[in-house]
Amino acid sequence: MKKTINKILLGTLLITSFGCKKFLDINQNPNNPTDATPELILPQAIVTASNTTVAYDNFGAWTGGYKANAGGYGGFGVVWTYTFTTGDYTAMWTNAFSAINQLNVIISKTQDQDAYKYYNAMARVLKGYLYTRLVDQYGDVPYSDAGKGLNNLTPKYDSYADVYKAVYADLNAAIGILNSAPVTNITKAVTSGQDPFGGGSSAAGLTKWKQLAQTIKLKMLIRAQKVTNLTSWVATAKASLPTAEADYLTSDAIVNPGFTTANSSQMNSKWTSYAWNLTGTAIGSGLSQLPTPWILSFYNGTKISDAQRGRAIYAAYGTTVTQSISSANISFTGPATNQLGYDAEPVKRSQNGSYWYSGVASGVTTTSTISRATGTAANSATNVGGVLKGATMGNVLMTLSEAKFLLAEASLASVSIVSVGVTTKDLFESGITASYQYLYSNAANSAYLHATPAATLKASYVTANNTNRLVNFDLATTDDQKLEAIITQKYIAVNFINSEEGFNEYRRTGYPAIANGSTVATQTFASLKSAASAGDKLPTRVLYPDVEFQINTDNVPKNVNPFTTKIFYAK
């Protein structure tokens, strides 16, 4: 695997040597690898695409109730007020289009070429993944005119509906290619080293790419089902969805080119955003941020009891922690938490490696004490679970848990998008089991660490919460109650992994339910310093990045307001 990441680094050097003009925006990148081969570009594009997950998770974690400001730090500004500017959360846009530019080069070089058809299909699937995420945050985006370099610096913006339809059709085309046999003596194989997601164009690798594509399609139709100008399209498009559970993701969709601690550029980017750097120095983001009382309420019994996932995610979960703040000692049950926007001392402090590094290791039981390594020892550890597993962990495109919850919602009678021959309850519980499985898997996602099987942990969880219809699915008697249970469990399962999906689903469904206007930390995740004057005090969306207003002024949508301009699928 180290050879894989070395190839990617070599590819990066070659990619960045093909031009010297200044990078202007998403539509003109002079560093695009126009002279490189698909074999060289594909692995870099896959890793670039997977690295975008860090920016999306960061946005969702702040706005969706998963994290807040820690004591001893300031400068949170718009994180507290939600008065977003064109300079906030721009990495979601720029990083995604950086990857799209690379993928567009592959697609253009391999179009209608039997030799490179699997490269073409993989690039299309990943491009579809990136575009759906962009549309889900921004709505209208450049699509049909984008990626043409110097030939078009000011592409038009396509409507979210047109982009959704085009992406869906392209995913179907990619699936058709992936289903086709190689042309003898012509079609080039994608090697495992060139494909850090699926492992190459073997039968198993092609299946993983098809499963990802089908699951993306499913998510699009669920998100669009109640959008007025897309309902008829959804009714027609759903006919292309497969009706076998195995045609959707059957494992977590993870990209890992062989992240190592050999040097800083080879470490996982999420780890180096929150835990420790190469020399073992704690990262500022991890030190300045804390989980919220709101999200802890889904573990500590306030709303739901779930000590096993709490222990997997958070350091010091359920143990007594003492901190000295302003010359006074305070003790509390870990992890340290804070409500977003609260800044009157004493505000609890974080710790080295952040509270999201639990250190849960191989052989852990439901009662065993967790010993947590730090610094370079934590960097190099491989048999650690949680959401921050180590410097060698992969980037999660989508969890199996999320896929199961998507299938559960799709099977509801009131939704009726697809049925895969499994009951809604079974899919719901499979989503919970998959969440335990991921959290208690090691950095390589190759070994399960808990002494108790994930399915047994799920069963114990249901038993411990047998009077709660958010856990005991038998108590959810209406489709709306079932939807609330599904979305709430999805919200829990994506915690600090793909947090933006939790916030997306809140905007779409209103779940998990909050008390509008409340300032009680376990009743709402809205900031205490929100600039909104009414309602739930939450933002509705982010703004287009300033680079678009500088370069593509005539086309970028104007008068977008972070409080009043709803994203297209929002309630």
Coordinates of C-alpha atoms in Angstrom, one line a residue, residues 6-534:
N6 CA 4.1 6.9 -3.5
K7 CA 2.6 6.5 -7.0
I8 CA 0.0 9.1 -6.1
L9 CA 2.6 11.5 -4.8
L10 CA 4.6 11.0 -8.1
G11 CA 1.4 11.6 -10.0
T12 CA 0.8 14.8 -8.0
L13 CA 4.3 16.0 -9.0
L14 CA 3.7 15.3 -12.6
I15 CA 0.2 16.8 -12.5
T16 CA 1.5 20.1 -11.0
S17 CA 4.2 20.4 -13.6
F18 CA 2.1 21.0 -16.7
G19 CA 1.5 24.7 -16.4
C20 CA 2.7 27.9 -14.7
K21 CA -0.3 30.2 -15.1
K22 CA -2.0 31.2 -11.9
F23 CA -4.9 29.1 -10.8
L24 CA -8.0 31.3 -11.2
D25 CA -11.1 29.2 -10.3
I26 CA -12.8 25.9 -10.7
N27 CA -13.1 26.3 -14.4
Q28 CA -9.4 27.0 -15.2
N29 CA -6.8 24.9 -13.6
P30 CA -3.6 25.1 -15.6
N31 CA -2.2 22.3 -13.4
N32 CA -4.7 19.8 -14.9
P33 CA -2.7 16.7 -16.1
T34 CA -3.5 17.1 -19.7
D35 CA -0.4 15.2 -20.8
A36 CA -0.7 12.5 -18.1
T37 CA -2.2 9.1 -18.7
P38 CA -5.5 7.8 -17.2
E39 CA -3.4 5.2 -15.3
L40 CA -1.6 8.1 -13.5
I41 CA -4.5 10.4 -13.0
L42 CA -7.1 8.0 -11.6
P43 CA -5.5 7.2 -8.3
Q44 CA -4.8 10.9 -7.6
A45 CA -8.3 11.9 -8.5
I46 CA -9.8 9.2 -6.3
V47 CA -7.8 10.4 -3.3
T48 CA -8.5 14.1 -4.1
A49 CA -12.2 13.3 -4.2
S50 CA -12.0 11.4 -0.9
N51 CA -10.2 14.3 0.8
T52 CA -13.2 16.5 0.2
T53 CA -15.1 14.6 3.0
V54 CA -13.1 16.5 5.6
A55 CA -14.5 19.9 4.6
Y56 CA -18.1 18.6 4.3
D57 CA -17.9 16.9 7.7
N58 CA -16.6 20.1 9.2
F59 CA -19.5 22.1 7.9
G60 CA -22.1 19.6 9.0
A61 CA -20.5 19.1 12.4
W62 CA -20.7 22.9 13.2
T63 CA -24.1 23.5 11.8
G64 CA -25.7 20.2 12.6
G65 CA -25.1 20.0 16.3
Y66 CA -22.1 17.7 16.5
K67 CA -19.5 20.1 17.8
A68 CA -19.0 23.4 19.6
N69 CA -16.3 25.8 20.8
A70 CA -14.0 24.7 23.6
G71 CA -12.8 26.9 26.4
G72 CA -9.6 28.9 26.1
Y73 CA -10.1 29.8 22.4
G74 CA -11.8 32.6 20.6
G75 CA -12.4 33.8 17.1
F76 CA -15.4 31.6 16.3
G77 CA -17.3 34.4 14.6
V78 CA -19.7 33.1 11.9
V79 CA -19.5 29.6 13.4
W80 CA -21.6 31.1 16.2
T81 CA -23.7 33.6 14.3
Y82 CA -24.2 31.7 11.0
T83 CA -23.9 35.0 9.2
F84 CA -22.0 33.3 6.5
T85 CA -20.0 35.2 3.9
T86 CA -18.6 34.2 0.6
G87 CA -15.4 33.3 2.3
D88 CA -16.9 30.6 4.7
Y89 CA -16.8 26.9 4.1
T90 CA -15.4 27.4 0.6
A91 CA -13.3 24.2 0.7
M92 CA -16.5 22.2 0.0
W93 CA -16.7 24.0 -3.3
T94 CA -13.0 24.4 -4.3
N95 CA -11.9 20.9 -3.2
A96 CA -14.8 19.2 -5.0
F97 CA -14.1 21.1 -8.3
S98 CA -10.4 20.3 -8.0
A99 CA -11.3 16.7 -8.0
I100 CA -13.9 17.1 -10.7
N101 CA -11.3 18.8 -13.0
Q102 CA -9.1 15.7 -12.7
L103 CA -12.0 13.4 -13.3
N104 CA -13.0 15.4 -16.4
V105 CA -9.6 14.9 -17.8
I106 CA -9.9 11.2 -17.4
I107 CA -13.4 11.2 -18.9
S108 CA -12.4 13.2 -21.9
K109 CA -9.3 11.1 -22.6
T110 CA -11.2 7.8 -22.3
Q111 CA -14.6 8.6 -23.9
D112 CA -15.8 5.8 -26.1
Q113 CA -12.4 4.0 -25.8
D114 CA -12.7 0.3 -25.1
A115 CA -9.2 0.3 -23.9
Y116 CA -10.0 2.6 -21.0
K117 CA -13.7 2.0 -20.5
Y118 CA -13.4 1.0 -16.8
Y119 CA -11.3 4.1 -16.1
N120 CA -14.1 6.2 -17.7
A121 CA -16.8 4.5 -15.7
M122 CA -15.0 4.9 -12.4
A123 CA -14.4 8.6 -13.1
R124 CA -18.0 9.1 -13.9
V125 CA -19.2 7.5 -10.7
L126 CA -16.9 9.6 -8.6
K127 CA -17.9 12.7 -10.5
G128 CA -21.5 11.9 -9.8
Y129 CA -20.7 11.5 -6.1
L130 CA -19.0 14.9 -6.0
Y131 CA -21.7 16.7 -7.9
T132 CA -24.6 15.4 -5.8
R133 CA -22.8 16.7 -2.7
L134 CA -22.3 20.1 -4.3
V135 CA -25.9 20.4 -5.4
D136 CA -27.1 19.3 -1.9
Q137 CA -25.2 22.2 -0.4
Y138 CA -25.5 24.9 -3.1
G139 CA -28.4 24.1 -5.4
D140 CA -27.6 25.4 -8.9
V141 CA -23.9 24.8 -9.9
P142 CA -21.9 24.9 -13.1
Y143 CA -22.2 21.5 -14.8
S144 CA -22.7 21.4 -18.6
D145 CA -20.2 24.3 -19.2
A146 CA -17.8 23.4 -16.4
G147 CA -14.4 21.8 -16.7
K148 CA -13.4 23.3 -20.0
G149 CA -10.4 25.2 -18.8
L150 CA -9.3 28.3 -20.7
N151 CA -12.0 27.7 -23.3
N152 CA -14.6 28.8 -20.8
L153 CA -13.7 30.7 -17.7
T154 CA -17.3 31.8 -17.0
P155 CA -19.6 28.7 -17.3
K156 CA -23.3 29.0 -16.9
Y157 CA -25.0 27.7 -13.8
D158 CA -27.3 24.7 -14.4
S159 CA -30.4 24.3 -12.2
Y160 CA -30.2 21.7 -9.4
A161 CA -32.9 19.8 -11.2
D162 CA -31.0 19.6 -14.5
V163 CA -27.8 18.6 -12.7
Y164 CA -29.5 15.9 -10.7
K165 CA -31.0 14.5 -13.9
A166 CA -27.7 14.6 -15.8
V167 CA -25.8 13.0 -13.0
Y168 CA -28.4 10.3 -12.6
A169 CA -28.2 9.5 -16.4
D170 CA -24.4 9.5 -16.3
L171 CA -24.4 7.1 -13.3
N172 CA -26.6 4.8 -15.3
A173 CA -24.2 5.0 -18.2
A174 CA -21.3 4.2 -15.9
I175 CA -23.1 1.2 -14.5
G176 CA -23.7 0.0 -18.1
I177 CA -20.0 0.1 -18.8
L178 CA -19.1 -1.6 -15.5
N179 CA -21.5 -4.4 -16.4
S180 CA -19.9 -4.9 -19.8
A181 CA -17.2 -7.5 -20.3
P182 CA -13.6 -6.4 -21.3
V183 CA -12.8 -6.4 -24.9
T184 CA -10.2 -9.2 -25.4
N185 CA -6.7 -7.9 -26.0
I186 CA -7.9 -4.3 -25.9
T187 CA -9.4 -3.3 -22.5
K188 CA -6.8 -2.3 -20.0
A189 CA -7.3 -3.5 -16.4
V190 CA -7.4 -1.0 -13.6
T191 CA -4.9 -2.4 -11.1
S192 CA -5.4 -2.4 -7.3
G193 CA -2.7 0.3 -7.0
Q194 CA -4.6 2.6 -9.3
D195 CA -7.9 2.2 -7.5
P196 CA -7.7 2.9 -3.7
F197 CA -11.5 2.5 -3.4
G198 CA -12.6 -0.6 -5.2
G199 CA -9.2 -2.4 -5.6
G200 CA -9.2 -2.4 -9.4
S201 CA -11.3 -3.9 -12.3
S202 CA -11.6 -7.4 -10.9
A203 CA -15.1 -8.7 -10.6
A204 CA -15.1 -7.7 -6.9
G205 CA -13.8 -4.2 -7.7
L206 CA -16.3 -3.5 -10.4
T207 CA -19.1 -4.7 -8.1
K208 CA -18.0 -2.1 -5.4
W209 CA -18.1 0.7 -8.0
K210 CA -21.6 -0.4 -9.2
Q211 CA -22.9 -0.6 -5.6
L212 CA -21.6 2.9 -4.9
A213 CA -23.3 4.2 -8.0
Q214 CA -26.6 2.6 -7.2
T215 CA -26.5 3.9 -3.6
I216 CA -25.8 7.4 -4.9
K217 CA -28.8 7.1 -7.2
L218 CA -31.0 6.0 -4.3
K219 CA -29.9 8.9 -2.2
M220 CA -30.7 11.4 -5.0
L221 CA -34.2 10.0 -5.5
I222 CA -34.9 10.1 -1.7
R223 CA -33.7 13.7 -1.5
A224 CA -35.7 14.7 -4.5
Q225 CA -38.9 12.8 -3.8
K226 CA -40.9 15.8 -2.5
V227 CA -39.3 18.5 -4.6
T228 CA -42.2 19.8 -6.8
N229 CA -40.3 20.0 -10.1
L230 CA -38.6 16.6 -9.6
T231 CA -41.5 14.4 -8.4
S232 CA -42.4 13.2 -11.9
W233 CA -38.8 12.5 -12.7
V234 CA -38.4 10.5 -9.5
A235 CA -41.4 8.4 -10.4
T236 CA -39.8 7.5 -13.8
A237 CA -36.1 7.4 -12.7
K238 CA -36.8 4.9 -9.8
A239 CA -37.5 2.2 -12.4
S240 CA -33.7 2.0 -13.0
L241 CA -33.0 1.1 -9.3
P242 CA -32.2 -2.6 -8.7
T243 CA -34.4 -4.5 -6.3
A244 CA -31.7 -6.7 -4.7
E245 CA -30.1 -5.6 -1.4
A246 CA -26.7 -6.8 -2.6
D247 CA -26.8 -4.3 -5.5
Y248 CA -26.3 -1.5 -3.1
L249 CA -23.3 -1.0 -0.8
T250 CA -22.6 -4.1 1.2
S251 CA -19.6 -2.6 3.0
D252 CA -18.3 0.9 4.0
A253 CA -17.2 2.9 1.0
I254 CA -13.7 3.9 2.1
V255 CA -10.7 5.3 0.1
N256 CA -7.3 4.3 1.5
P257 CA -4.3 4.5 -0.8
G258 CA -2.0 3.3 2.0
F259 CA -1.9 6.3 4.4
T260 CA 1.3 6.0 6.5
T261 CA 3.3 8.1 9.1
A262 CA 6.3 8.2 6.8
N263 CA 5.8 11.9 6.3
S264 CA 3.0 14.5 6.9
S265 CA 1.7 14.3 3.3
Q266 CA 1.1 10.6 3.6
M267 CA -1.0 10.8 6.8
N268 CA -4.8 10.8 6.7
S269 CA -6.1 14.4 6.3
K270 CA -8.9 14.2 8.8
W271 CA -6.5 12.8 11.4
T272 CA -4.1 15.7 10.8
S273 CA -7.0 18.1 11.1
Y274 CA -8.0 17.1 14.6
A275 CA -5.5 14.8 16.3
W276 CA -1.7 15.1 16.0
N277 CA 0.8 16.0 13.3
L278 CA 3.8 14.0 12.2
T279 CA 5.9 15.1 15.2
G280 CA 3.1 14.4 17.7
T281 CA 2.1 18.0 18.3
A282 CA -1.7 18.3 19.0
I283 CA -3.7 20.0 16.3
G284 CA -5.5 23.3 17.1
S285 CA -8.8 22.2 15.7
G286 CA -9.0 19.3 18.0
L287 CA -7.9 21.5 21.0
S288 CA -10.5 24.3 20.2
Q289 CA -13.5 22.1 19.7
L290 CA -15.8 20.0 21.8
P291 CA -18.8 17.7 21.3
T292 CA -22.1 19.2 22.3
P293 CA -24.5 18.2 25.1
W294 CA -27.1 17.8 22.3
I295 CA -25.2 15.0 20.6
L296 CA -24.2 13.4 23.9
S297 CA -27.9 13.1 24.8
F298 CA -28.2 10.4 22.1
Y299 CA -25.6 8.3 24.1
N300 CA -25.8 9.1 27.8
G301 CA -29.4 8.3 28.4
T302 CA -30.9 11.8 28.2
K303 CA -32.6 10.8 24.9
I304 CA -31.1 7.4 24.2
S305 CA -28.8 5.1 26.1
D306 CA -25.8 3.9 24.0
A307 CA -22.7 3.6 26.1
Q308 CA -20.9 1.3 23.6
R309 CA -21.0 3.8 20.7
G310 CA -20.3 6.6 23.1
R311 CA -17.1 4.8 24.3
A312 CA -16.1 4.1 20.8
I313 CA -16.3 7.7 19.7
Y314 CA -15.4 9.8 22.7
A315 CA -12.3 9.8 24.9
A316 CA -13.1 9.5 28.6
Y317 CA -16.8 8.6 27.9
G318 CA -18.6 7.9 31.2
T319 CA -15.5 8.5 33.4
T320 CA -14.9 11.3 35.8
V321 CA -12.8 14.2 34.4
T322 CA -11.3 17.1 36.4
Q323 CA -10.1 20.3 34.8
S324 CA -8.5 23.4 36.4
I325 CA -10.1 26.5 34.8
S326 CA -9.5 30.0 36.1
S327 CA -7.8 28.7 39.2
A328 CA -10.8 26.5 40.1
N329 CA -11.2 22.7 39.7
I330 CA -14.3 21.4 38.1
S331 CA -15.3 17.8 37.8
F332 CA -17.7 16.2 35.3
T333 CA -18.6 13.0 33.5
G334 CA -16.6 12.8 30.3
P335 CA -16.3 13.8 27.6
A336 CA -16.1 17.5 28.0
T337 CA -19.0 19.3 26.2
N338 CA -20.1 22.8 25.4
Q339 CA -23.2 24.3 23.9
L340 CA -22.4 26.2 20.6
G341 CA -22.0 29.9 21.4
Y342 CA -21.6 29.5 25.1
D343 CA -18.5 31.4 26.2
A344 CA -18.9 32.4 29.9
E345 CA -16.2 30.8 32.0
P346 CA -15.9 28.1 33.1
V347 CA -16.1 26.6 29.6
K348 CA -14.6 23.1 29.5
R349 CA -11.4 22.4 27.7
S350 CA -10.5 19.8 25.2
Q351 CA -7.5 17.6 25.4
N352 CA -4.6 16.4 23.2
G353 CA -5.8 14.6 20.1
S354 CA -9.4 15.9 20.8
Y355 CA -12.2 14.2 22.5
W356 CA -13.0 12.4 19.2
Y357 CA -10.0 10.1 19.6
S358 CA -11.2 7.4 22.0
G359 CA -8.3 5.1 21.7
V360 CA -10.6 2.0 21.9
A361 CA -8.4 -0.9 20.9
S362 CA -8.4 -4.6 20.1
G363 CA -10.1 -6.9 22.6
V364 CA -12.2 -4.2 24.3
T365 CA -15.2 -5.5 26.2
T366 CA -18.4 -3.6 27.3
T367 CA -16.8 -2.9 30.7
S368 CA -13.0 -2.8 30.1
T369 CA -11.0 0.4 30.8
I370 CA -9.7 2.1 27.7
S371 CA -6.1 3.2 27.7
R372 CA -5.5 5.9 25.2
A373 CA -2.1 6.4 23.4
T374 CA -1.1 10.0 22.4
G375 CA 1.2 11.8 20.0
T376 CA 3.3 9.7 17.7
A377 CA 2.3 6.5 19.4
A378 CA -1.3 7.3 18.5
N379 CA -0.3 8.2 15.0
S380 CA 1.3 4.8 14.4
A381 CA -1.4 2.7 16.2
T382 CA -3.3 0.5 13.7
N383 CA -5.7 -1.5 15.9
V384 CA -7.8 1.4 17.1
G385 CA -11.5 2.1 16.4
G386 CA -13.8 5.1 16.6
V387 CA -14.2 8.0 14.3
L388 CA -10.6 9.1 14.6
K389 CA -8.8 5.7 14.3
G390 CA -5.3 6.8 13.5
A391 CA -3.1 8.4 10.9
T392 CA -3.5 5.4 8.6
M393 CA -7.3 5.4 8.5
G394 CA -9.1 5.8 5.2
N395 CA -11.6 8.5 4.1
V396 CA -15.2 7.5 4.2
L397 CA -17.2 8.3 1.1
M398 CA -20.3 6.7 2.6
T399 CA -20.9 4.3 5.4
L400 CA -22.8 1.0 5.0
S401 CA -24.9 2.3 7.8
E402 CA -26.1 5.2 5.8
A403 CA -26.9 3.0 2.8
K404 CA -29.1 0.7 5.0
F405 CA -31.0 3.7 6.4
L406 CA -31.5 4.9 2.8
L407 CA -33.0 1.6 1.8
A408 CA -35.1 1.6 5.0
E409 CA -36.6 4.9 4.1
A410 CA -37.0 4.0 0.4
S411 CA -39.1 1.0 1.5
L412 CA -41.7 2.9 3.5
A413 CA -45.1 2.7 2.0
S414 CA -45.4 6.5 1.9
V415 CA -42.1 6.8 0.0
S416 CA -42.2 3.6 -2.2
I417 CA -39.0 4.3 -4.1
V418 CA -37.6 0.8 -4.0
S419 CA -38.1 -2.5 -2.1
V420 CA -35.3 -4.9 -1.9
G421 CA -37.2 -7.8 -0.3
V422 CA -36.2 -7.0 3.2
T423 CA -38.5 -5.5 5.8
T424 CA -38.1 -1.8 6.8
K425 CA -37.4 -2.9 10.4
D426 CA -34.6 -5.3 9.3
L427 CA -33.0 -2.6 7.2
F428 CA -33.3 -0.1 10.1
E429 CA -31.6 -2.5 12.5
S430 CA -28.9 -3.4 9.8
G431 CA -28.1 0.3 9.8
I432 CA -27.5 0.3 13.5
T433 CA -25.4 -2.9 13.4
A434 CA -23.3 -1.5 10.6
S435 CA -22.7 1.6 12.7
Y436 CA -21.3 -0.5 15.5
Q437 CA -19.3 -2.5 13.0
Y438 CA -17.6 0.6 11.6
L439 CA -16.8 2.2 14.9
Y440 CA -15.3 -0.9 16.3
S441 CA -13.2 -1.7 13.2
N442 CA -9.5 -0.8 12.9
A443 CA -7.8 1.9 10.8
A444 CA -7.6 -0.5 7.8
N445 CA -11.3 -1.4 8.3
S446 CA -10.0 -5.0 8.2
A447 CA -10.5 -6.3 11.8
Y448 CA -13.3 -5.9 14.3
L449 CA -12.0 -5.0 17.7
H450 CA -14.8 -5.5 20.2
A451 CA -15.1 -8.8 22.1
T452 CA -18.9 -8.7 21.4
P453 CA -20.2 -9.0 17.8
A454 CA -21.8 -5.9 16.3
A455 CA -25.1 -7.6 15.9
T456 CA -25.2 -8.5 19.6
L457 CA -24.3 -4.9 20.5
K458 CA -27.3 -3.8 18.4
A459 CA -29.6 -6.3 20.1
S460 CA -28.5 -5.1 23.5
Y461 CA -29.0 -1.5 22.4
V462 CA -32.6 -2.2 21.4
T463 CA -33.2 -4.0 24.7
A464 CA -31.8 -1.2 26.7
N465 CA -34.1 1.3 24.9
N466 CA -37.1 -1.0 24.4
T467 CA -39.6 1.7 25.3
N468 CA -38.1 4.3 22.9
R469 CA -39.6 4.2 19.4
L470 CA -36.4 5.9 18.0
V471 CA -34.7 2.6 18.8
N472 CA -37.4 -0.1 19.1
F473 CA -38.8 0.0 15.7
D474 CA -41.9 -2.0 16.6
L475 CA -43.1 1.1 18.6
A476 CA -43.1 3.3 15.5
T477 CA -46.6 2.7 14.2
T478 CA -46.9 5.3 11.5
D479 CA -44.7 6.1 8.5
D480 CA -43.9 9.4 10.0
Q481 CA -42.8 7.8 13.3
K482 CA -40.8 5.3 11.3
L483 CA -39.1 8.0 9.3
E484 CA -38.2 9.9 12.5
A485 CA -36.6 6.7 13.8
I486 CA -34.7 6.1 10.6
I487 CA -33.4 9.7 10.3
T488 CA -32.5 10.0 14.0
Q489 CA -30.5 6.8 13.8
K490 CA -28.8 8.0 10.6
Y491 CA -28.0 11.3 12.3
I492 CA -26.3 9.3 15.1
A493 CA -24.5 7.0 12.7
V494 CA -22.8 9.8 10.7
N495 CA -21.6 11.6 13.8
F496 CA -18.2 13.0 12.9
I497 CA -17.9 10.8 9.9
N498 CA -20.1 12.4 7.3
S499 CA -21.8 15.0 9.6
E500 CA -23.1 17.0 6.7
E501 CA -25.6 14.2 6.0
G502 CA -27.0 14.6 9.5
F503 CA -27.6 18.3 8.8
N504 CA -28.9 17.6 5.3
E505 CA -31.5 15.2 6.6
Y506 CA -32.5 17.6 9.4
R507 CA -33.2 20.3 6.7
R508 CA -35.1 17.8 4.6
T509 CA -37.2 16.1 7.3
G510 CA -37.0 18.1 10.5
Y511 CA -35.5 15.1 12.3
P512 CA -34.0 14.7 14.8
A513 CA -36.6 17.1 16.2
I514 CA -35.5 20.2 18.1
A515 CA -37.5 22.6 20.3
N516 CA -37.6 25.7 18.1
G517 CA -36.4 28.8 19.9
S518 CA -35.2 26.9 22.9
T519 CA -31.8 27.6 24.5
V520 CA -31.7 24.3 26.4
A521 CA -28.6 22.5 25.3
T522 CA -30.3 19.1 25.0
Q523 CA -33.4 20.4 23.3
T524 CA -31.7 22.2 20.4
F525 CA -28.4 22.4 18.6
A526 CA -28.8 26.0 17.4
S527 CA -26.1 28.4 18.5
L528 CA -26.8 30.7 21.4
K529 CA -25.4 33.5 19.3
S530 CA -27.4 32.9 16.2
A531 CA -28.1 36.0 14.2
A532 CA -31.6 34.7 13.1
S533 CA -34.5 36.6 14.7
A534 CA -37.1 33.8 14.6

